[in-house]
XYZ file of C-alpha atoms in Angstrom:
565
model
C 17.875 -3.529 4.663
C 18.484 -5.816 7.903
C 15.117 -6.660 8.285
C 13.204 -5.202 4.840
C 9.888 -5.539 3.802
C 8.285 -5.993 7.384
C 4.765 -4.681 6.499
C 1.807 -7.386 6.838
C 1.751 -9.599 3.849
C -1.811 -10.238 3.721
C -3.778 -6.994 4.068
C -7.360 -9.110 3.228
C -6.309 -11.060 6.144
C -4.936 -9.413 9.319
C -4.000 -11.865 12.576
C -2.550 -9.783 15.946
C -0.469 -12.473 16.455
C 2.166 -13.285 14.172
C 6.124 -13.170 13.267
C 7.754 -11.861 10.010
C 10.479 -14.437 8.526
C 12.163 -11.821 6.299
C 16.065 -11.130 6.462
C 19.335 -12.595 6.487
C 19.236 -16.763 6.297
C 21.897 -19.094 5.463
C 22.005 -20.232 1.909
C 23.239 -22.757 -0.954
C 23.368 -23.425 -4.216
C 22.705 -27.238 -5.646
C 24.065 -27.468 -8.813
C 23.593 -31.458 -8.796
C 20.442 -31.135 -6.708
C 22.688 -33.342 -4.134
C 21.492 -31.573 -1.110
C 19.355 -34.245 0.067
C 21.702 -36.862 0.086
C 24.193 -34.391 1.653
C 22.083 -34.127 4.551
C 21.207 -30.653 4.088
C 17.521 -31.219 5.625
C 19.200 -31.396 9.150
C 22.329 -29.447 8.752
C 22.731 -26.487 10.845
C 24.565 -24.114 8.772
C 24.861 -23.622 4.826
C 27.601 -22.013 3.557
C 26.715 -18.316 2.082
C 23.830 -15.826 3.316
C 21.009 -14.136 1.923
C 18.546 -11.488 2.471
C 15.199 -12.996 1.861
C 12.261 -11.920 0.282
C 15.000 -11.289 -2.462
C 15.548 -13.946 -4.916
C 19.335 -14.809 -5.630
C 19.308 -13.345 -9.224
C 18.828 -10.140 -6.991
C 21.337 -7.777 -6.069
C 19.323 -6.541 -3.036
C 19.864 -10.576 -1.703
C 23.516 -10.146 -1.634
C 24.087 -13.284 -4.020
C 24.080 -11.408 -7.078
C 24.307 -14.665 -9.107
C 22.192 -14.815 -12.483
C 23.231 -18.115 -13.980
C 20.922 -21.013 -13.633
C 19.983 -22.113 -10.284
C 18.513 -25.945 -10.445
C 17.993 -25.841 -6.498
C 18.981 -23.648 -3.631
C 18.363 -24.298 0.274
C 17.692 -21.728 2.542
C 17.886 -22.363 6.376
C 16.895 -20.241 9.541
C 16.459 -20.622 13.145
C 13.334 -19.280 14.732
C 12.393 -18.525 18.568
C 8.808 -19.412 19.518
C 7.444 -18.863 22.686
C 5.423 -21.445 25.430
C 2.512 -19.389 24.348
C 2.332 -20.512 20.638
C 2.605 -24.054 22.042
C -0.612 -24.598 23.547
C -2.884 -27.109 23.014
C -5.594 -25.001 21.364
C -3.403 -23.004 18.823
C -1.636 -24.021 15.723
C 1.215 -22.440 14.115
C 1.579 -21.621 10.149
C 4.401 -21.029 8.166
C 3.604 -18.792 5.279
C 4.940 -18.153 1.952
C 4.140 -15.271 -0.245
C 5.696 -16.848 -2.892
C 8.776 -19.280 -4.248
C 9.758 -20.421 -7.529
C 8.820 -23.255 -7.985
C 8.721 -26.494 -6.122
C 9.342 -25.882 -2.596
C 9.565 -29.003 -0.054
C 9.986 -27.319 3.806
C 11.696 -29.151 7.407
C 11.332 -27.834 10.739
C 13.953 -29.589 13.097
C 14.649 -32.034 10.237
C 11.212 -33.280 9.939
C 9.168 -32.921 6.528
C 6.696 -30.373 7.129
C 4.898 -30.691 3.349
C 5.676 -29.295 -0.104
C 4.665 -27.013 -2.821
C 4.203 -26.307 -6.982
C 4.170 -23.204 -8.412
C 6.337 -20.251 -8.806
C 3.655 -17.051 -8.061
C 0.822 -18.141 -5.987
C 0.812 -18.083 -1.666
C 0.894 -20.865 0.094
C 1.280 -22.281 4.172
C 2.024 -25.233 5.927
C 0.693 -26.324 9.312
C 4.297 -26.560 11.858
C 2.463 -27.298 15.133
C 3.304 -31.136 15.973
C 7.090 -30.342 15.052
C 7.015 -26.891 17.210
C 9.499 -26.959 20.342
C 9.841 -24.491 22.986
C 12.620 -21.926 22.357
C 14.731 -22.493 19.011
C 13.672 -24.309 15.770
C 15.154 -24.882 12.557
C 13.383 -24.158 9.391
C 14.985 -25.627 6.086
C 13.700 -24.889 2.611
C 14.767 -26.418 -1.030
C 13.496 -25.005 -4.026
C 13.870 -26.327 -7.420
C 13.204 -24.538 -10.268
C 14.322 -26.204 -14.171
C 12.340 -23.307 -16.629
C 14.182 -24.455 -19.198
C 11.857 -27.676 -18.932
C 8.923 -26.127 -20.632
C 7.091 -28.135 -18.130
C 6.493 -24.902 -15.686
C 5.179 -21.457 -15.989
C 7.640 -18.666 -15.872
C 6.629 -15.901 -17.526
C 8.953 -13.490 -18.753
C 11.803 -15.530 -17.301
C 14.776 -16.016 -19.473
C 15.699 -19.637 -20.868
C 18.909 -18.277 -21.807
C 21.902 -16.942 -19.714
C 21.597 -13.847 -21.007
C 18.218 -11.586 -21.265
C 16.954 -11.297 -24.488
C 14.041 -9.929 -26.784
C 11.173 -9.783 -23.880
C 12.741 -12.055 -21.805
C 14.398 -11.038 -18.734
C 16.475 -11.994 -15.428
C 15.069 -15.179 -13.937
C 13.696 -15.384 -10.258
C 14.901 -18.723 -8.467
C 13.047 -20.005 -4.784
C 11.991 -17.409 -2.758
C 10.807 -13.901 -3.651
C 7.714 -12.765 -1.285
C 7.744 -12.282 2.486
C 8.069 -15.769 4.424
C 6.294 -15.269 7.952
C 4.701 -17.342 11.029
C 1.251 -17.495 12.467
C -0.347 -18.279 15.161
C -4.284 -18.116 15.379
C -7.036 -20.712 17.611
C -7.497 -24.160 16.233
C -11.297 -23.321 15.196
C -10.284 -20.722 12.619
C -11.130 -18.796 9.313
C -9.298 -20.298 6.372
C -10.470 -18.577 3.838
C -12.873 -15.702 2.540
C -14.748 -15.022 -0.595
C -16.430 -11.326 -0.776
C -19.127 -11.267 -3.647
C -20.667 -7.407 -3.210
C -24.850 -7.483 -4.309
C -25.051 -4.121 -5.110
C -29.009 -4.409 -6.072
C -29.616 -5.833 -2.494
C -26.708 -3.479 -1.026
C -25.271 -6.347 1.026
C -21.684 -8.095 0.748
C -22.105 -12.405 0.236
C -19.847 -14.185 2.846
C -18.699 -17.255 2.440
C -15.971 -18.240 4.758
C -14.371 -21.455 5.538
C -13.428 -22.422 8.595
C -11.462 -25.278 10.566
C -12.428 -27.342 13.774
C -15.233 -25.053 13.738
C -18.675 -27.502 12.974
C -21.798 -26.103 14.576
C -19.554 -22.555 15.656
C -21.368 -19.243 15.288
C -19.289 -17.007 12.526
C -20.045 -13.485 12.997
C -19.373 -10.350 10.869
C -19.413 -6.679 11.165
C -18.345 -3.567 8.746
C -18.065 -0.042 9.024
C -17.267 2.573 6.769
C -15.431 5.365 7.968
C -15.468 4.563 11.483
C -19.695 3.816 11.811
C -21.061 0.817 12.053
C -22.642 0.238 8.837
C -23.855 -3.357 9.028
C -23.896 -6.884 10.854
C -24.116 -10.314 10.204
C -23.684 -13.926 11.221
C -24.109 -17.494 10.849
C -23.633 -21.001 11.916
C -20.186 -23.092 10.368
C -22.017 -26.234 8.570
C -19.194 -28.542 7.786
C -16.319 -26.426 6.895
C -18.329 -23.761 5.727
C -20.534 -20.472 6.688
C -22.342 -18.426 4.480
C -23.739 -14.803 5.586
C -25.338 -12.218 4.105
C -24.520 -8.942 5.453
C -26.673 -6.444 4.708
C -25.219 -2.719 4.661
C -27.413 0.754 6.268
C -24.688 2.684 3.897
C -24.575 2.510 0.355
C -20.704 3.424 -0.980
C -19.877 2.194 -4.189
C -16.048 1.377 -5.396
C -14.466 3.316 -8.624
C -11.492 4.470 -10.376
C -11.157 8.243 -8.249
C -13.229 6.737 -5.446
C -11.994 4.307 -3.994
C -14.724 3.691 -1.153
C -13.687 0.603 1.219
C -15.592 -1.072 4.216
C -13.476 -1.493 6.817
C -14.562 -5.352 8.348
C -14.241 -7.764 11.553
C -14.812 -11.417 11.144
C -14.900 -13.489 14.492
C -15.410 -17.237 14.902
C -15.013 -17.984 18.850
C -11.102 -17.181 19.631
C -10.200 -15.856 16.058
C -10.680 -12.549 15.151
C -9.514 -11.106 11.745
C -10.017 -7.950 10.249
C -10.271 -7.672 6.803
C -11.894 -5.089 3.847
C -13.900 -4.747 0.920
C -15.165 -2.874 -1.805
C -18.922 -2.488 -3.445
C -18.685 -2.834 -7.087
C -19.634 -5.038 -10.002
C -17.953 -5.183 -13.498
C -19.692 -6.648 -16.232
C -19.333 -6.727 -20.080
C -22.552 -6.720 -22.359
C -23.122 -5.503 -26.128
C -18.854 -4.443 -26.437
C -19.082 -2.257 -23.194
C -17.514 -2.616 -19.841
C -19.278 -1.621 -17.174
C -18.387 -0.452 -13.738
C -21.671 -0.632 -11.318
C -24.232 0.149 -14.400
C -21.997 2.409 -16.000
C -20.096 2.728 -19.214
C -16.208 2.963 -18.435
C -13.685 2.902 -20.990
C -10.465 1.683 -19.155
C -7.537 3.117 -19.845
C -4.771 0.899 -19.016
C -0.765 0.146 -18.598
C 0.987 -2.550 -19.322
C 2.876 -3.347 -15.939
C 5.707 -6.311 -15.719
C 6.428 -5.710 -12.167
C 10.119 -6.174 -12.547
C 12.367 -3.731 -10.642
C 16.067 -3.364 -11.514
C 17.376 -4.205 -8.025
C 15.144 -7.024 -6.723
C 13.792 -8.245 -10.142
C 10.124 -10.077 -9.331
C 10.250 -8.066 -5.156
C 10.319 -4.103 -5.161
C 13.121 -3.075 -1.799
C 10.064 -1.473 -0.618
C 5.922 -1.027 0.213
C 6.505 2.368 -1.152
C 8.135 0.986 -4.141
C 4.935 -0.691 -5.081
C 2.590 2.321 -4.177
C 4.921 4.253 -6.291
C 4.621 2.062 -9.660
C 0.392 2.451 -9.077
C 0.891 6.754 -8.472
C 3.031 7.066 -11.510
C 1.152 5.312 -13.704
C -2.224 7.757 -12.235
C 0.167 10.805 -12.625
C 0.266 9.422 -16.634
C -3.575 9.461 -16.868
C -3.835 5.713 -16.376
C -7.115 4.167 -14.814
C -5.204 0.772 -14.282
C -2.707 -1.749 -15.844
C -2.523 -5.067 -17.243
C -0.744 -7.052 -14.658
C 1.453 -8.530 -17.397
C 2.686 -12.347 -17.239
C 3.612 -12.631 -13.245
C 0.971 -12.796 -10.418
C 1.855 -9.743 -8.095
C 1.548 -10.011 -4.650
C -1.257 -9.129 -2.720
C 0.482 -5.773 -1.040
C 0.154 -4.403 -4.550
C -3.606 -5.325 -5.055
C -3.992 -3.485 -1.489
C -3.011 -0.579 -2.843
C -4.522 -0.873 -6.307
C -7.671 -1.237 -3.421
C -6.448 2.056 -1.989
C -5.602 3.883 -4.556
C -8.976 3.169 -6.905
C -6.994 1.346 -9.754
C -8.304 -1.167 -11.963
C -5.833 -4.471 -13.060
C -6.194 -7.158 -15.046
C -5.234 -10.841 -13.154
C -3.148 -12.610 -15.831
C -0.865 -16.298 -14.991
C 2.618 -16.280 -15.794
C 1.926 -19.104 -18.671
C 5.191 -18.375 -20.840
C 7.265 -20.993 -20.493
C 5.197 -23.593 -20.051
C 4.381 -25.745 -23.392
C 0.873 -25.629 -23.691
C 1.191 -28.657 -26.353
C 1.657 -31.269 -23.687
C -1.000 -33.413 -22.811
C 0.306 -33.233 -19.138
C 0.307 -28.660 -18.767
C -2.412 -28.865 -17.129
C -0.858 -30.360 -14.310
C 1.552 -27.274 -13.611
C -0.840 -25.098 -14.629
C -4.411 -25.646 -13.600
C -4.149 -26.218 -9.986
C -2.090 -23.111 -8.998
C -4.368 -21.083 -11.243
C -7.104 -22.153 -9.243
C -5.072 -21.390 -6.257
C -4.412 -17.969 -7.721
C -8.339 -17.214 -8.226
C -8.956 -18.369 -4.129
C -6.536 -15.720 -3.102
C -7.370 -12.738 -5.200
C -11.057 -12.610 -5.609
C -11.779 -10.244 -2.928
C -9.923 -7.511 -4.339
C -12.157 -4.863 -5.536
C -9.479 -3.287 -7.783
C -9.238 -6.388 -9.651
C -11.575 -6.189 -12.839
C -10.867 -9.031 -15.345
C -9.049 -12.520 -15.382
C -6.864 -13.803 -18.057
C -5.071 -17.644 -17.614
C -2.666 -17.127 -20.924
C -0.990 -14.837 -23.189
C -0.035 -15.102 -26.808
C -0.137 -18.807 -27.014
C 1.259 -21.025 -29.434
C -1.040 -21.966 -32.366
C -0.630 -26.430 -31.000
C -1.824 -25.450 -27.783
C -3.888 -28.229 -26.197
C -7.292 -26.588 -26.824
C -8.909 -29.041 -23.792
C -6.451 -27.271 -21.398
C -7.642 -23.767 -22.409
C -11.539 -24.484 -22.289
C -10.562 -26.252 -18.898
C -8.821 -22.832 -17.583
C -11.604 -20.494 -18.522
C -14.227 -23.153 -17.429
C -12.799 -23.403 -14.206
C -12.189 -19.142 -13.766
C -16.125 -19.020 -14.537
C -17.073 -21.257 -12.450
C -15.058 -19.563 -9.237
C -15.686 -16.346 -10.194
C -19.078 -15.523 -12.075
C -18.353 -11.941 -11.225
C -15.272 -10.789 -13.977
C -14.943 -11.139 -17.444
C -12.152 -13.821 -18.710
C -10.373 -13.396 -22.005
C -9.100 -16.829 -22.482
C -5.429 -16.000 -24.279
C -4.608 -12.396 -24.524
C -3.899 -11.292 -28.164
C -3.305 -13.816 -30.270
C -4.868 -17.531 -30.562
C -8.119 -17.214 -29.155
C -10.608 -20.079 -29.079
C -13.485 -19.338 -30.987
C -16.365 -18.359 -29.022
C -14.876 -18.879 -25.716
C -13.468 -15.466 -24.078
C -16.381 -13.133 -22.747
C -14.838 -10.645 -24.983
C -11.815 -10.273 -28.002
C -8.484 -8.707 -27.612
C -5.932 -8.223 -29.578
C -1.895 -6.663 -29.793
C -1.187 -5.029 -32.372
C 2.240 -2.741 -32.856
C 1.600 -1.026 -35.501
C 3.651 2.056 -35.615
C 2.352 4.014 -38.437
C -0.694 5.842 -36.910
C -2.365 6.199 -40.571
C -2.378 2.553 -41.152
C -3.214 1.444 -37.496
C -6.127 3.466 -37.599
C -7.589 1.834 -41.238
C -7.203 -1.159 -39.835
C -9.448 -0.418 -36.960
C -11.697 1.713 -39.167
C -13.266 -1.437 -40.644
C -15.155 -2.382 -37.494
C -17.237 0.885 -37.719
C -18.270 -0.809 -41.108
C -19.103 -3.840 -39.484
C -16.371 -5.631 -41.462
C -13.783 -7.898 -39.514
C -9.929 -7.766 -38.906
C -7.373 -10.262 -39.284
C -6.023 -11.514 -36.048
C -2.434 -12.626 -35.163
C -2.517 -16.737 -35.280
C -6.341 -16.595 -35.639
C -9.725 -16.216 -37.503
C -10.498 -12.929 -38.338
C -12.856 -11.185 -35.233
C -14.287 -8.310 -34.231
C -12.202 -6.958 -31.130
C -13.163 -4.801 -28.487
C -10.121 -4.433 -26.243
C -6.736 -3.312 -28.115
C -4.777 -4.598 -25.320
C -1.513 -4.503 -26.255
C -0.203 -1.208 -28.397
C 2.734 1.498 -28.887
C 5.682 0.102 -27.200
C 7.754 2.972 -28.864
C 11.364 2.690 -28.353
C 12.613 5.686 -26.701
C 15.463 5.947 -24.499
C 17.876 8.871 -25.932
C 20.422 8.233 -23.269
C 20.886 4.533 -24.205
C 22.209 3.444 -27.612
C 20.775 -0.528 -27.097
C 18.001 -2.110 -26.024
C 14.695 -1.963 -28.188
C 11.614 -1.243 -28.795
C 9.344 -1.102 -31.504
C 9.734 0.387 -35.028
C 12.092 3.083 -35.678
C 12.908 5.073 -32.976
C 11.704 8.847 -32.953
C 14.013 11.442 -33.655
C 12.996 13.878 -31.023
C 10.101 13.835 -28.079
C 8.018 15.576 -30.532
C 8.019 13.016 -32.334
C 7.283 10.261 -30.240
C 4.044 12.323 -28.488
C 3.052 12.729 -31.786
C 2.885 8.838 -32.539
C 1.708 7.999 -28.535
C -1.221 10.845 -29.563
C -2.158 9.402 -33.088
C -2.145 5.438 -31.806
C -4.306 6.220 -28.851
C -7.101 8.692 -30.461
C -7.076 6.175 -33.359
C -8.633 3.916 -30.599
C -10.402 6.331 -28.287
C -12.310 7.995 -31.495
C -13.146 4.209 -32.203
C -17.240 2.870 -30.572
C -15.518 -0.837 -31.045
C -13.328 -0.418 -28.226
C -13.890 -0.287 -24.602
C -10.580 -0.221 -23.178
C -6.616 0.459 -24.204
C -3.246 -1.349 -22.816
C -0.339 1.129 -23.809
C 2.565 -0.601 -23.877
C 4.098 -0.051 -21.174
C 4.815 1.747 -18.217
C 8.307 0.911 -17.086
C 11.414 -0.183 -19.282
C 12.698 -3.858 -18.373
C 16.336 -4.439 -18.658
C 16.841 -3.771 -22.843
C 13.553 -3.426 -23.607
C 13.750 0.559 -24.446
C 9.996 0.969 -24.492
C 8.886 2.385 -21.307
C 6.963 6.040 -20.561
C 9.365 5.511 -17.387
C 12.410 4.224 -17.186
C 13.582 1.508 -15.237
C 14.379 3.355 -12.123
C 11.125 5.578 -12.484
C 12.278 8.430 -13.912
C 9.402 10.087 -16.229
C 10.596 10.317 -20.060
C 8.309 12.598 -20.587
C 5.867 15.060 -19.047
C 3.100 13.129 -17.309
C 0.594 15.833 -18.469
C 1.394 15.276 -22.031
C 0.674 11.964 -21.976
C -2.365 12.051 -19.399
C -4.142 15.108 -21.787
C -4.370 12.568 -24.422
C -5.508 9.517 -22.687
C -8.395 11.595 -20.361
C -10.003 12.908 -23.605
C -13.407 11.480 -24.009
C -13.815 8.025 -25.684
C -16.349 7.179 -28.179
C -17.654 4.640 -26.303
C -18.468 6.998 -23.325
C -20.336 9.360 -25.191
């Protein structure tokens, strides 16, 4: 664990030349946020260690602390070489993520700074860069208890409670260096035409006016298709027309392997040929009806909280959840990093995008300012992903929330991606009229009654909604969360726990037909895949061991849904 997590951190992405950041760096706590004025900017030395990407919360860091953290500093020495250095190259330090404002030094000089807890961002080192050794300093401040930042599922308590769980303070995803040409690709955005069977580019690029962009893909190894175009501005658009045909799905995951050149840069990159739409209560996946079958996934892992120890770790979470008869998960209140989307790529697995928003007070005039702009920034980096199949900015809102800010956050998702459905707050207060379609939670856990409820749509009649208007939903998004864990007297989970595993399959089997057997619904969110610290209510628990056969469970969710037929 020297040196962990020393994979690529952005797969959509790929530079030859570049350095990974991650391992052991000098660390402190700032309990009085003093740092500053203790000259900790150009101090050589702090006084403990710690082994980033973990957070400090973490036991895998070697801190191990889980009391509130106002601000930490992190500090690290890097070697760069004459190479990096000349005139015609620029260096980039990258962060996959840090909660939450993050201000960065190199050699004591302010290099820029950063909001937002879950979302990558860089900044640009080369006029501080000197040959041989330079010092990189970061401070991260993080007050959740402020309710003026998104957290998630981050407790504002010492303690974990209810669904609330050990916070994640400064940095938690792979810091790293780059070095690429000063006329560059920025930035990508893959929209597949399936009708015209080509793939919309639109890259931006820097230094790079009047420059000739070009673009090639191939799918298993053959040259499938070419393309290029002049950089206007910032900005080159081409439309690359593919000789193959290979769509994208749940069981087939079909990628195009592609090169992107613009003079000296040369990136390789992927992408998948689907589209996802939702019309008359149906999903579909490239013209066809697909009722999703989905997980609820927190992404919290008991030894690294928010970062898995591992790349397998996070392959792992998407084959278990496949070996359960899962399609895909609801990425659940935490923006995972984009190794995980790679694989959901990989592996033909369909998520829902979804902000951390709990935590932030919604009320306040001013939200938008921690929320809008990093939600935006969330949108830039994860549109390519093929896997990816639905956006939602909040969760279970509060019934004051400032209704501007919400019309604001799915008016801005539509208008970067016109490609994905947006629910505009999962489950509970929706805004009339403004998601592309209704979900709703609902925990029922007597099968008998949770299926009348549901009955009443096939009569065309309407059910009442938590903190809402009655509706008509289409995606039961949130369900089950059955407490089961026989070798653990605490925790929870919801309703009375089941006396046996008889029992509980029983329940799991009743819930989900109820809304299979159901032409209203289009898609399922079983609550959940993993337990999280005490809440009991995982089909795995918290170290991945199966509770129950996977068969069991998958039999039940692969039988056909009404919807399909």
């Amino acid at each position: 664990m020297n040196n962990p997590r020393q994979e690529y951190p952005r797969p959509q992405l790929v530079r030859p030349i570049w350095q990974n950041l991650n391992g052991t760096w000098n660390f402190e706590m700032d309990p009085g946020k003093s740092g500053r004025a203790r000259g900790l900017p150009e101090a050589e030395h702090l006084r403990q260690e710690i082994l980033v990407p973990f957070c400090p919360e973490s036991k895998l860091s070697g801190i191990g602390c889980t009391d509130f953290m106002p601000c930490v500093w992190y500090l690290r020495t890097v070697t760069i070489e004459q190479d990096w250095l000349l005139s015609h190259r620029r260096t980039l330090l990258h962060f996959g993520a840090c909660d939450y404002r993050t201000e960065v030094w190199l050699n004591g000089h302010a290099v820029g700074s950063h909001s937002g807890g879950f979302v990558s961002f860089s900044f640009d080192l080369t006029d501080w860069l000197v040959p041989g050794e330079n010092r990189i300093t970061v401070c991260a401040e993080d007050d959740l208890r402020s309710r003026q930042q998104p957290s998630g599922k981050q407790s504002r308590s010492y303690n974990s409670y209810g669904c609330y769980y050990t916070r994640t303070t400064g940095i938690w995803q792979t810091v790293w260096l780059e070095n690429l040409p000063d006329a560059a690709i920025v930035t990508t955005r893959y929209t597949p035409l399936l009708a015209e069977q080509s793939l919309l580019i639109e890259a931006v690029c820097a230094n790079a006016h009047g420059m000739t962009c070009k673009a090639e893909a191939f799918f298993a190894g053959r040259t499938v298709g070419s393309a290029e175009a002049v950089v206007s501005g910032k900005k080159a658009v081409l439309c690359l027309r593919l000789h193959e045909l290979q769509l994208w799905a749940p069981g087939q995951a079909n990628l195009y392997d592609l090169r992107l050149t613009l003079g000296e840069d040369s990136v390789e990159s992927y992408f998948g040929m689907r589209d996802i739409v939702y019309q008359q209560g149906k999903l579909l996946l490239n013209g066809q009806v697909l009722f999703q079958r989905l997980v609820l996934d927190q992404g919290f892992y008991p030894d690294g909280i928010y970062t898995a120890a591992d790349d397998e770790e996070l392959k792992r979470d998407i084959l278990l959840s496949q070996a359960m008869g899962f399609q895909g998960a609801r990425l659940h209140q935490k923006v995972f990093e984009p190794r995980f989307l790679y694989h959901c790529d990989r592996l033909g697995y369909l998520v829902w995008g979804e902000y951390g928003d709990w935590g932030l007070d919604l009320a306040q005039a001013e939200a938008w300012q921690s929320f809008l702009p990093e939600w935006l920034q969330i949108l830039e980096r994860d549109y390519n992903h093929p896997a990816l199949v639905g956006w939602c900015p909040c969760n279970e809102t509060q019934e004051d929330q400032n209704q501007a800010l919400v019309h604001m956050a799915v008016a801005l998702t539509h208008a970067y991606d016109q490609t994905r459905p947006v629910i505009d707050t999962s489950g509970w207060t929706h805004v009339r009229g403004l998601s592309d379609l209704v979900d709703t939670h609902d925990y029922e856990q007597n099968p008998a009654v949770f299926q009348a409820r549901y009955d009443k749509l096939m009569l065309g009649e309407t059910v009442a909604m938590v903190n809402g208007e009655p509706d008509r939903p289409t995606f039961m998004s949130e369900y089950g969360g059955i407490w089961w864990c026989p070798a653990a007297a605490d925790g929870w989970g919801y309703g009375e726990r089941p006396h046996s595993e008889e029992e509980f399959l029983d329940r799991f089997s009743r819930l989900t037909r109820s809304i299979l057997q159901n032409p209203n619904f289009c898609a399922l969110c079983y609550t959940q895949l993993t337990d999280v610290e005490q809440e009991k209510n995982g089909l795995y628990t918290d170290r991945r061991h199966p509770k129950f056969d996977p068969q069991r469970i998958a039999a039940v969710l692969q039988e056909k849904a009404a919807i399909e037929s």
